[in-house]
């Protein structure tokens, strides 16, 4: 009898060892309400039911999830009830979702596209990371049972990309958007114009891309006196920009274009020199830094030009907001002994007299307010709103503008206290072109600074704000300027995993943040990124430098999963 009992116990132990094991719960950003229970749901070959009341975009989002599941498991799903049911629940907020996972069925609820996108991303992160790959993998394809009720803390969850300094192809930009969608970001700030290159096709002004999209070399590191002499450039056609807008929209992301004005316009001035204070000649910048030359505020032709450009911007980009820059208009560092053009331009002087602006240190800031106000009125008349960098606060900003605070948090706090909406992008926490390690000799060359992932994670957007001012903070964004970033591998290395930390600031309620928990989840994220073929920095694991980042190929990842079947 004793031997029989031992035998039965051994069989029970063997059976338990063979049960599918769900992977550890490592979802980033962490949901705001998670209640896991005993049991699992097997997704391999599951039935899928889609509510007919869902819109077509939401159905397409579900289909992308289903396709990824079928590829990774190697088994087709079935269109039937009794498996994973995607249900439209009109009572939920647009970005809210609910997952109810039971041993025999899963119910996914949302009211709109973004909710379904985020629900699918959470489901994917709860599964083995091979679901982010492009081939079949032998894993335990089960979800842990439980209930998740989730929605974001901030409505604006942004990530910025600069293609003006170094140009990124449409495919590279889509890849960037894919990573954003994985971590539930919903605003893509596209910095399309600068001194070093104009990247947007404008039919009314073809020389912007014929001339302004190309520079005759690029400075090597910080040797300002020379450049590599290699012609460099590129631009996006109207059709390509519309393609990006559509691709982003399918993933719940709004594209916010930036036309930086009245400064950072040397590429445009090279194409149309009559728009500057001196009339040129100008040359698309081959170095980094801040140029002296800007658009002439006293020339009415400039406003005709800006309205013509912005008209085409509005034809391509349906976003409520258009970013108009407004930063670093004065005090260009390339020619420190040269006066700012607006200080000596007869046309600008005449405009200031016309406006009753008195001479003094505030004069040019008030003149910039005039430029901002004219552009804001034009866009407002066409149903759009403006975002400007925090320099637009200097002087008298017109109500209705939104301020993007980049020079620390001061600008955002000032804007909110004055009743303006603000988006927090402080360089002290949100500039991803900064070094990630203090061992700079091991890091790829960067602009400077020091911003490891734990510093990013430590940011609290409401710090320093009164309860009355806090509702004016629309959200948080990180910026990735690319003066010193020329390859996709380097771009991704600077982006990740800092964007993962950003996503928790944007999504998680303050009391749900936990760096130890987040840090533990990064191992799963790294395998996900390996499966996607996306590069990332491993400094958080003690490996410093771009050379330590060989991403696993899909075949290598599949072999790892075969060798470690219980690691998830």
Coordinates of C-alpha atoms in Angstrom, one line a residue:
X1 CA 0.0 0.0 0.0
X2 CA 2.9 2.3 0.9
X3 CA 4.5 1.6 -2.5
X4 CA 1.3 2.4 -4.3
X5 CA 1.0 5.7 -2.5
X6 CA 4.5 6.7 -3.4
X7 CA 3.9 5.7 -7.0
X8 CA 0.7 7.9 -7.1
X9 CA 2.5 10.7 -5.5
X10 CA 5.3 10.4 -8.1
X11 CA 2.8 10.4 -10.9
X12 CA 1.2 13.5 -9.5
X13 CA 4.6 15.2 -9.2
X14 CA 5.4 14.3 -12.8
X15 CA 2.0 15.6 -14.0
X16 CA 2.6 18.9 -12.2
X17 CA 6.0 19.2 -13.8
X18 CA 4.4 18.9 -17.2
X19 CA 1.7 21.5 -16.6
X20 CA 2.2 24.6 -18.7
X21 CA 3.9 27.4 -16.7
X22 CA 2.9 31.0 -17.3
X23 CA 5.7 33.4 -17.7
X24 CA 6.3 35.8 -14.8
X25 CA 4.1 38.9 -14.9
X26 CA 6.5 41.5 -16.4
X27 CA 4.2 44.0 -18.1
X28 CA 5.6 47.5 -18.8
X29 CA 4.0 49.9 -18.2
X30 CA 2.6 48.2 -15.1
X31 CA -1.3 48.1 -15.1
X32 CA -3.0 50.1 -12.4
X33 CA -5.1 47.2 -11.1
X34 CA -3.8 43.7 -11.3
X35 CA -5.3 40.7 -9.5
X36 CA -3.8 37.4 -10.5
X37 CA -5.3 34.1 -9.4
X38 CA -4.5 30.3 -9.7
X39 CA -4.8 28.7 -13.1
X40 CA -3.9 29.3 -16.7
X41 CA -5.5 29.8 -20.1
X42 CA -4.0 28.0 -23.1
X43 CA -3.9 30.4 -26.1
X44 CA -2.4 27.9 -28.6
X45 CA -5.1 27.3 -31.2
X46 CA -7.6 29.2 -29.2
X47 CA -11.0 30.4 -30.5
X48 CA -11.3 34.1 -31.2
X49 CA -14.6 36.0 -31.1
X50 CA -14.8 39.6 -32.2
X51 CA -17.8 41.8 -31.3
X52 CA -19.5 43.0 -34.5
X53 CA -20.1 46.4 -32.7
X54 CA -16.3 47.1 -32.8
X55 CA -15.1 49.6 -35.4
X56 CA -12.9 48.4 -38.2
X57 CA -9.7 49.9 -36.8
X58 CA -10.2 48.0 -33.5
X59 CA -10.9 44.8 -35.4
X60 CA -7.6 45.3 -37.3
X61 CA -5.7 45.7 -34.0
X62 CA -7.1 42.4 -32.8
X63 CA -6.2 40.8 -36.1
X64 CA -2.6 41.9 -35.6
X65 CA -2.5 40.2 -32.2
X66 CA -4.1 37.1 -33.7
X67 CA -1.5 37.0 -36.5
X68 CA 1.4 37.4 -34.0
X69 CA -0.1 34.6 -31.9
X70 CA -0.5 32.2 -34.9
X71 CA 3.0 32.9 -36.1
X72 CA 4.6 32.3 -32.7
X73 CA 2.6 29.2 -31.8
X74 CA 2.5 27.7 -35.2
X75 CA -1.2 26.9 -34.9
X76 CA -4.2 28.7 -36.5
X77 CA -6.8 30.2 -34.2
X78 CA -10.5 29.5 -34.7
X79 CA -13.2 32.1 -35.3
X80 CA -15.7 30.9 -32.7
X81 CA -17.1 31.6 -29.3
X82 CA -15.7 30.0 -26.1
X83 CA -12.1 31.3 -26.3
X84 CA -10.9 34.9 -26.3
X85 CA -13.8 37.3 -26.7
X86 CA -13.1 40.9 -27.7
X87 CA -16.1 42.9 -26.6
X88 CA -17.0 46.6 -27.0
X89 CA -18.0 48.1 -23.7
X90 CA -19.2 51.7 -24.3
X91 CA -19.1 52.5 -20.6
X92 CA -15.3 52.4 -20.6
X93 CA -13.1 55.5 -21.3
X94 CA -11.4 55.5 -24.8
X95 CA -8.0 54.3 -23.5
X96 CA -9.3 52.0 -20.8
X97 CA -9.5 48.2 -21.0
X98 CA -10.4 45.2 -18.9
X99 CA -9.0 41.7 -19.1
X100 CA -10.8 38.8 -17.4
X101 CA -8.8 35.6 -17.8
X102 CA -10.3 32.4 -16.6
X103 CA -9.2 28.8 -17.2
X104 CA -11.7 28.2 -20.0
X105 CA -12.3 31.7 -21.5
X106 CA -10.8 35.2 -21.7
X107 CA -12.9 38.4 -22.0
X108 CA -11.3 41.6 -23.3
X109 CA -13.3 44.8 -23.0
X110 CA -12.7 48.3 -24.4
X111 CA -14.7 51.0 -25.9
X112 CA -12.5 52.3 -28.7
X113 CA -9.3 51.6 -30.7
X114 CA -6.8 52.6 -28.1
X115 CA -8.3 50.5 -25.4
X116 CA -8.1 47.4 -27.7
X117 CA -4.6 48.2 -28.8
X118 CA -3.4 48.4 -25.2
X119 CA -5.3 45.3 -24.2
X120 CA -3.6 43.4 -26.9
X121 CA -0.2 44.7 -25.9
X122 CA -0.8 43.6 -22.3
X123 CA -1.8 40.1 -23.5
X124 CA 1.3 39.9 -25.6
X125 CA 3.6 40.9 -22.7
X126 CA 2.0 38.3 -20.5
X127 CA 3.0 35.6 -23.0
X128 CA 6.5 34.3 -23.9
X129 CA 8.5 37.0 -25.7
X130 CA 8.7 34.9 -28.8
X131 CA 5.3 36.3 -29.7
X132 CA 7.2 39.4 -30.8
X133 CA 9.2 37.4 -33.3
X134 CA 8.7 36.1 -36.8
X135 CA 8.9 32.3 -36.4
X136 CA 7.3 29.5 -34.4
X137 CA 8.7 28.8 -30.9
X138 CA 8.3 25.9 -28.5
X139 CA 7.0 27.6 -25.3
X140 CA 4.3 27.2 -22.8
X141 CA 1.6 29.3 -24.5
X142 CA -0.5 30.1 -21.5
X143 CA -1.8 33.2 -19.8
X144 CA -2.0 33.4 -16.0
X145 CA -5.6 33.7 -14.8
X146 CA -6.8 36.9 -13.2
X147 CA -8.4 40.3 -13.8
X148 CA -6.7 43.5 -15.0
X149 CA -8.5 46.9 -15.1
X150 CA -6.3 49.6 -16.6
X151 CA -6.2 53.1 -18.0
X152 CA -3.4 55.7 -18.2
X153 CA -2.6 58.5 -15.8
X154 CA -1.9 61.1 -18.5
X155 CA -3.7 61.6 -21.8
X156 CA -0.6 62.9 -23.6
X157 CA 2.2 60.2 -23.7
X158 CA 4.7 61.4 -26.2
X159 CA 8.0 60.4 -27.8
X160 CA 10.0 62.8 -30.1
X161 CA 12.2 62.0 -33.1
X162 CA 14.5 64.3 -34.9
X163 CA 15.1 63.4 -38.6
X164 CA 16.5 66.9 -39.4
X165 CA 20.0 66.3 -38.1
X166 CA 20.1 62.7 -39.2
X167 CA 17.4 61.3 -41.6
X168 CA 15.3 58.2 -40.8
X169 CA 13.6 56.2 -43.5
X170 CA 9.9 55.4 -43.5
X171 CA 10.7 51.8 -42.5
X172 CA 12.9 53.0 -39.6
X173 CA 10.2 55.4 -38.5
X174 CA 7.6 52.7 -38.5
X175 CA 9.8 50.5 -36.4
X176 CA 10.1 53.4 -33.9
X177 CA 6.3 53.6 -33.9
X178 CA 6.0 49.9 -33.3
X179 CA 8.2 50.2 -30.1
X180 CA 6.1 53.1 -29.0
X181 CA 2.9 51.1 -29.4
X182 CA 4.4 48.2 -27.4
X183 CA 4.7 50.5 -24.4
X184 CA 1.4 52.3 -24.9
X185 CA 2.6 55.8 -26.0
X186 CA 0.1 57.8 -28.1
X187 CA 1.9 60.9 -29.4
X188 CA 4.7 61.0 -31.9
X189 CA 6.4 64.4 -32.1
X190 CA 8.0 64.6 -35.5
X191 CA 10.7 67.3 -35.7
X192 CA 10.6 67.9 -39.5
X193 CA 12.6 71.1 -39.9
X194 CA 15.8 72.6 -38.6
X195 CA 19.0 74.4 -39.7
X196 CA 20.6 71.2 -40.9
X197 CA 17.8 70.0 -43.1
X198 CA 14.2 70.5 -44.2
X199 CA 12.5 67.1 -44.4
X200 CA 8.9 67.9 -45.5
X201 CA 7.8 68.2 -49.1
X202 CA 5.9 71.4 -49.6
X203 CA 4.4 71.7 -53.1
X204 CA 4.0 75.5 -52.9
X205 CA 7.7 75.9 -52.0
X206 CA 9.6 73.1 -53.9
X207 CA 13.1 74.5 -53.1
X208 CA 12.6 73.6 -49.5
X209 CA 13.4 70.0 -50.4
X210 CA 15.3 70.7 -53.7
X211 CA 17.8 72.8 -51.7
X212 CA 17.0 72.8 -48.0
X213 CA 16.9 69.0 -47.6
X214 CA 20.6 68.7 -48.4
X215 CA 23.8 69.8 -46.6
X216 CA 27.4 69.7 -48.0
X217 CA 28.8 67.8 -45.1
X218 CA 28.4 67.0 -41.4
X219 CA 30.6 68.1 -38.5
X220 CA 32.7 65.3 -37.0
X221 CA 32.0 65.1 -33.3
X222 CA 32.6 68.6 -32.1
X223 CA 35.3 69.8 -34.5
X224 CA 33.3 72.9 -35.5
X225 CA 36.0 74.2 -37.9
X226 CA 35.5 71.3 -40.4
X227 CA 33.1 68.6 -41.6
X228 CA 33.3 65.3 -43.5
X229 CA 32.5 66.9 -46.9
X230 CA 29.9 64.2 -47.7
X231 CA 26.6 65.5 -49.1
X232 CA 23.8 64.4 -46.8
X233 CA 20.1 64.7 -46.7
X234 CA 16.6 63.4 -47.6
X235 CA 13.0 64.3 -47.2
X236 CA 9.5 62.8 -46.9
X237 CA 7.0 63.1 -49.7
X238 CA 3.4 64.0 -48.9
X239 CA 2.4 60.4 -49.6
X240 CA 5.1 59.1 -47.3
X241 CA 4.0 61.4 -44.5
X242 CA 0.4 60.4 -45.0
X243 CA 1.6 56.8 -44.8
X244 CA 3.2 57.4 -41.4
X245 CA 0.1 59.2 -40.2
X246 CA -2.0 56.2 -41.1
X247 CA 0.4 53.6 -39.8
X248 CA 0.6 55.5 -36.4
X249 CA -3.2 55.9 -36.3
X250 CA -3.7 52.2 -36.6
X251 CA -1.7 51.8 -33.4
X252 CA -3.5 54.5 -31.5
X253 CA -0.7 57.1 -32.1
X254 CA -1.3 60.7 -33.2
X255 CA 1.5 62.3 -35.2
X256 CA 2.3 65.9 -34.1
X257 CA 4.5 67.6 -36.8
X258 CA 6.9 70.4 -35.8
X259 CA 7.8 73.3 -38.1
X260 CA 10.3 75.1 -35.9
X261 CA 9.9 78.9 -36.3
X262 CA 11.1 81.7 -36.4
X263 CA 14.5 80.3 -35.5
X264 CA 16.1 77.0 -36.6
X265 CA 15.3 78.1 -40.2
X266 CA 18.6 78.2 -42.0
X267 CA 17.7 75.3 -44.3
X268 CA 14.6 77.3 -45.4
X269 CA 16.5 80.5 -45.7
X270 CA 19.0 78.7 -48.0
X271 CA 16.1 77.8 -50.3
X272 CA 14.4 81.2 -50.0
X273 CA 17.0 83.8 -48.9
X274 CA 14.5 86.7 -49.2
X275 CA 12.8 85.5 -46.0
X276 CA 15.8 86.4 -43.9
X277 CA 16.9 89.7 -42.4
X278 CA 20.0 90.0 -44.5
X279 CA 18.9 88.4 -47.8
X280 CA 21.7 85.9 -47.6
X281 CA 23.4 84.1 -49.1
X282 CA 22.8 81.2 -46.6
X283 CA 23.9 77.6 -46.5
X284 CA 22.3 74.6 -44.9
X285 CA 24.2 74.1 -41.7
X286 CA 26.9 71.5 -41.6
X287 CA 27.5 71.9 -37.9
X288 CA 25.4 71.6 -34.7
X289 CA 24.4 74.3 -32.3
X290 CA 22.2 77.4 -32.6
X291 CA 22.3 79.6 -35.7
X292 CA 22.0 83.4 -35.6
X293 CA 19.9 83.7 -38.7
X294 CA 16.2 83.5 -38.4
X295 CA 13.1 84.5 -40.3
X296 CA 12.5 88.3 -40.7
X297 CA 9.6 89.3 -38.5
X298 CA 9.3 92.6 -40.4
X299 CA 8.7 91.0 -43.8
X300 CA 5.1 90.2 -44.6
X301 CA 6.3 87.7 -47.2
X302 CA 7.5 85.6 -44.3
X303 CA 3.9 85.2 -43.0
X304 CA 2.7 84.3 -46.5
X305 CA 5.4 81.6 -46.6
X306 CA 4.4 80.3 -43.1
X307 CA 0.8 80.1 -43.9
X308 CA 1.5 78.3 -47.2
X309 CA 3.6 75.8 -45.4
X310 CA 1.2 75.3 -42.5
X311 CA -1.7 74.9 -45.0
X312 CA 0.0 71.9 -46.4
X313 CA 0.9 70.6 -42.9
X314 CA -2.8 70.7 -42.0
X315 CA -3.6 68.8 -45.3
X316 CA -1.3 65.9 -44.3
X317 CA -1.6 65.8 -40.5
X318 CA -5.0 65.7 -38.9
X319 CA -3.7 66.2 -35.3
X320 CA -5.3 68.8 -33.1
X321 CA -1.9 70.2 -32.2
X322 CA 0.8 71.5 -34.4
X323 CA 4.2 72.3 -32.9
X324 CA 5.7 75.6 -34.0
X325 CA 9.0 75.4 -32.1
X326 CA 9.9 78.9 -30.9
X327 CA 13.1 77.9 -29.1
X328 CA 16.6 79.4 -29.3
X329 CA 15.7 82.3 -31.5
X330 CA 18.4 84.6 -30.1
X331 CA 22.0 84.3 -29.0
X332 CA 23.3 81.8 -31.6
X333 CA 26.5 80.1 -30.4
X334 CA 28.2 79.8 -33.7
X335 CA 28.8 83.6 -34.1
X336 CA 29.0 84.9 -30.5
X337 CA 30.3 88.4 -31.6
X338 CA 27.6 89.0 -34.2
X339 CA 24.4 90.8 -33.1
X340 CA 21.1 89.1 -33.4
X341 CA 19.5 89.9 -36.8
X342 CA 16.4 91.3 -35.3
X343 CA 18.5 93.9 -33.3
X344 CA 19.9 95.5 -36.5
X345 CA 17.3 94.7 -39.1
X346 CA 15.5 97.8 -40.5
X347 CA 12.3 95.9 -41.3
X348 CA 12.2 94.4 -37.8
X349 CA 12.7 97.8 -36.3
X350 CA 9.8 99.2 -38.4
X351 CA 7.6 96.3 -37.2
X352 CA 8.5 97.1 -33.6
X353 CA 7.6 100.7 -34.1
X354 CA 4.3 99.7 -35.7
X355 CA 3.5 97.5 -32.7
X356 CA 4.6 100.1 -30.2
X357 CA 7.4 97.9 -28.9
X358 CA 10.0 100.0 -27.1
X359 CA 13.7 99.3 -27.4
X360 CA 15.2 97.2 -24.6
X361 CA 16.1 93.6 -23.7
X362 CA 12.4 92.5 -23.9
X363 CA 11.9 94.0 -27.4
X364 CA 12.8 91.0 -29.5
X365 CA 10.9 88.6 -27.2
X366 CA 7.8 90.8 -27.7
X367 CA 8.4 90.7 -31.4
X368 CA 8.6 86.9 -31.2
X369 CA 5.3 86.9 -29.4
X370 CA 3.9 88.8 -32.4
X371 CA 5.1 86.1 -34.8
X372 CA 3.8 83.3 -32.5
X373 CA 0.4 85.1 -32.2
X374 CA 0.0 85.5 -36.0
X375 CA 0.8 81.8 -36.5
X376 CA -1.4 80.8 -33.6
X377 CA -4.4 82.8 -35.0
X378 CA -4.0 81.3 -38.4
X379 CA -4.0 77.8 -37.0
X380 CA -6.8 78.5 -34.5
X381 CA -8.9 79.8 -37.4
X382 CA -8.4 76.5 -39.1
X383 CA -9.4 74.5 -36.0
X384 CA -5.9 73.7 -34.8
X385 CA -3.9 74.5 -31.6
X386 CA -0.2 75.3 -31.2
X387 CA 2.5 73.8 -29.0
X388 CA 5.7 75.8 -28.5
X389 CA 8.9 75.2 -26.6
X390 CA 9.1 77.1 -23.2
X391 CA 10.8 80.2 -24.7
X392 CA 7.4 81.2 -26.1
X393 CA 6.5 82.2 -22.5
X394 CA 9.0 85.1 -22.6
X395 CA 7.0 88.2 -23.2
X396 CA 3.2 87.9 -23.5
X397 CA 1.9 84.5 -24.8
X398 CA -1.6 84.4 -26.3
X399 CA -4.1 82.3 -24.3
X400 CA -4.8 78.9 -25.8
X401 CA -1.2 78.0 -26.5
X402 CA 0.4 74.9 -25.0
X403 CA 3.9 75.1 -23.6
X404 CA 6.4 72.3 -23.9
X405 CA 8.8 72.6 -21.0
X406 CA 12.3 71.5 -22.0
X407 CA 14.8 73.7 -20.0
X408 CA 14.0 71.8 -16.8
X409 CA 10.6 71.9 -15.1
X410 CA 10.5 75.7 -14.6
X411 CA 8.7 76.5 -17.8
X412 CA 6.0 73.9 -17.3
X413 CA 5.4 75.1 -13.7
X414 CA 5.2 78.7 -14.9
X415 CA 2.9 77.9 -17.7
X416 CA 0.5 75.9 -15.5
X417 CA 0.5 78.7 -12.8
X418 CA -0.5 81.2 -15.6
X419 CA -3.3 78.9 -16.8
X420 CA -1.6 77.5 -19.9
X421 CA -1.6 73.8 -20.6
X422 CA 1.9 72.2 -20.5
X423 CA 3.7 69.1 -21.6
X424 CA 6.7 68.2 -19.4
X425 CA 9.9 67.3 -21.4
X426 CA 12.6 68.5 -19.0
X427 CA 16.1 67.9 -20.3
X428 CA 17.2 66.8 -16.8
X429 CA 15.0 63.7 -17.1
X430 CA 13.7 63.4 -20.6
X431 CA 16.6 64.0 -23.1
X432 CA 17.5 60.6 -24.4
X433 CA 20.5 62.0 -26.4
X434 CA 22.4 62.2 -23.1
X435 CA 24.9 59.6 -22.0
X436 CA 23.6 56.5 -20.1
X437 CA 26.8 55.8 -18.2
X438 CA 29.5 57.8 -16.5
X439 CA 32.1 55.8 -18.4
X440 CA 31.9 57.9 -21.5
X441 CA 34.9 56.3 -23.1
X442 CA 32.8 53.1 -23.4
X443 CA 29.7 54.8 -24.7
X444 CA 28.9 55.9 -28.2
X445 CA 29.7 59.6 -28.6
X446 CA 26.9 61.8 -27.4
X447 CA 26.0 65.5 -26.9
X448 CA 26.8 65.3 -23.2
X449 CA 24.8 65.0 -19.9
X450 CA 24.1 61.9 -17.9
X451 CA 20.7 60.2 -17.8
X452 CA 20.6 56.5 -16.8
X453 CA 17.3 54.7 -16.8
X454 CA 16.9 55.0 -13.0
X455 CA 17.0 58.8 -13.3
X456 CA 14.4 58.8 -16.0
X457 CA 12.2 56.6 -13.8
X458 CA 12.5 58.9 -10.8
X459 CA 10.7 61.8 -12.5
X460 CA 7.4 62.9 -11.0
X461 CA 5.6 65.4 -13.3
X462 CA 3.5 67.0 -10.5
X463 CA 6.5 67.9 -8.3
X464 CA 6.5 71.7 -7.6
X465 CA 2.9 72.2 -8.7
X466 CA -0.1 73.2 -6.7
X467 CA -3.2 71.0 -6.8
X468 CA -4.9 73.8 -8.8
X469 CA -2.1 73.9 -11.4
X470 CA -1.8 70.1 -11.8
X471 CA -4.7 69.7 -14.3
X472 CA -2.8 71.9 -16.8
X473 CA -0.1 69.2 -17.1
X474 CA -1.4 67.3 -20.2
X475 CA 1.4 64.7 -20.0
X476 CA 5.0 63.8 -20.4
X477 CA 7.3 63.3 -23.4
X478 CA 10.9 62.4 -24.0
X479 CA 13.0 63.9 -26.8
X480 CA 15.6 62.2 -28.9
X481 CA 17.7 64.6 -30.8
X482 CA 20.0 63.0 -33.4
X483 CA 23.0 65.3 -33.9
X484 CA 25.3 62.4 -32.9
X485 CA 23.1 59.5 -33.8
X486 CA 23.4 58.3 -37.4
X487 CA 22.4 54.6 -37.4
X488 CA 19.3 52.7 -36.4
X489 CA 21.3 50.6 -33.9
X490 CA 22.6 53.7 -32.2
X491 CA 19.1 55.3 -32.2
X492 CA 17.5 52.2 -30.6
X493 CA 20.4 52.0 -28.1
X494 CA 19.7 55.6 -26.9
X495 CA 15.9 55.0 -26.9
X496 CA 15.7 51.7 -24.9
X497 CA 15.2 50.9 -22.1
X498 CA 14.8 54.5 -21.1
X499 CA 11.5 54.7 -23.1
X500 CA 10.2 51.8 -21.0
X501 CA 10.9 54.0 -17.9
X502 CA 9.1 56.9 -19.6
X503 CA 6.1 54.7 -20.3
X504 CA 5.6 54.0 -16.6
X505 CA 5.8 57.8 -15.7
X506 CA 3.2 58.5 -18.4
X507 CA 0.9 55.5 -17.6
X508 CA 1.1 54.4 -14.0
X509 CA -0.4 56.3 -11.1
X510 CA 2.3 57.6 -8.9
X511 CA 1.7 55.1 -6.1
X512 CA 2.0 52.2 -8.6
X513 CA 5.6 53.0 -9.6
X514 CA 8.3 50.7 -8.2
X515 CA 11.8 50.8 -9.6
X516 CA 12.7 47.4 -8.2
X517 CA 9.7 45.7 -9.8
X518 CA 10.3 47.6 -13.0
X519 CA 14.0 46.7 -13.1
X520 CA 13.1 43.0 -12.6
X521 CA 10.7 43.2 -15.6
X522 CA 13.4 44.5 -17.9
X523 CA 14.8 41.0 -18.4
X524 CA 11.5 40.0 -20.1
X525 CA 11.5 43.3 -22.1
X526 CA 15.1 42.6 -23.3
X527 CA 13.9 39.2 -24.7
X528 CA 11.0 40.9 -26.3
X529 CA 13.3 43.4 -28.0
X530 CA 15.6 40.5 -29.1
X531 CA 12.6 38.8 -30.7
X532 CA 11.7 42.1 -32.5
X533 CA 15.3 42.6 -33.6
X534 CA 15.5 45.9 -31.8
X535 CA 18.7 47.1 -30.2
X536 CA 18.9 48.4 -26.6
X537 CA 21.3 49.5 -23.9
X538 CA 22.3 47.0 -21.2
X539 CA 24.0 49.5 -18.8
X540 CA 21.3 48.6 -16.2
X541 CA 22.8 45.1 -16.3
X542 CA 26.4 46.3 -16.1
X543 CA 27.2 46.0 -19.8
X544 CA 28.3 49.4 -21.1
X545 CA 28.6 50.5 -24.7
X546 CA 27.0 49.9 -28.1
X547 CA 29.4 47.0 -28.9
X548 CA 27.7 44.9 -26.2
X549 CA 24.4 44.9 -27.9
X550 CA 24.2 42.1 -30.5
X551 CA 20.4 41.4 -30.8
X552 CA 19.5 37.8 -31.0
X553 CA 18.2 36.6 -34.4
X554 CA 14.8 34.9 -34.5
X555 CA 16.6 31.6 -34.9
X556 CA 18.9 32.2 -31.9
X557 CA 15.9 33.2 -29.8
X558 CA 14.0 30.1 -30.8
X559 CA 16.9 27.9 -29.8
X560 CA 17.2 29.7 -26.5
X561 CA 13.5 29.0 -25.8
X562 CA 14.0 25.4 -26.7
X563 CA 17.0 25.1 -24.3
X564 CA 15.1 26.9 -21.5
X565 CA 11.5 25.8 -21.8
X566 CA 10.6 26.7 -18.2
X567 CA 12.3 30.1 -18.0
X568 CA 9.0 31.8 -18.7

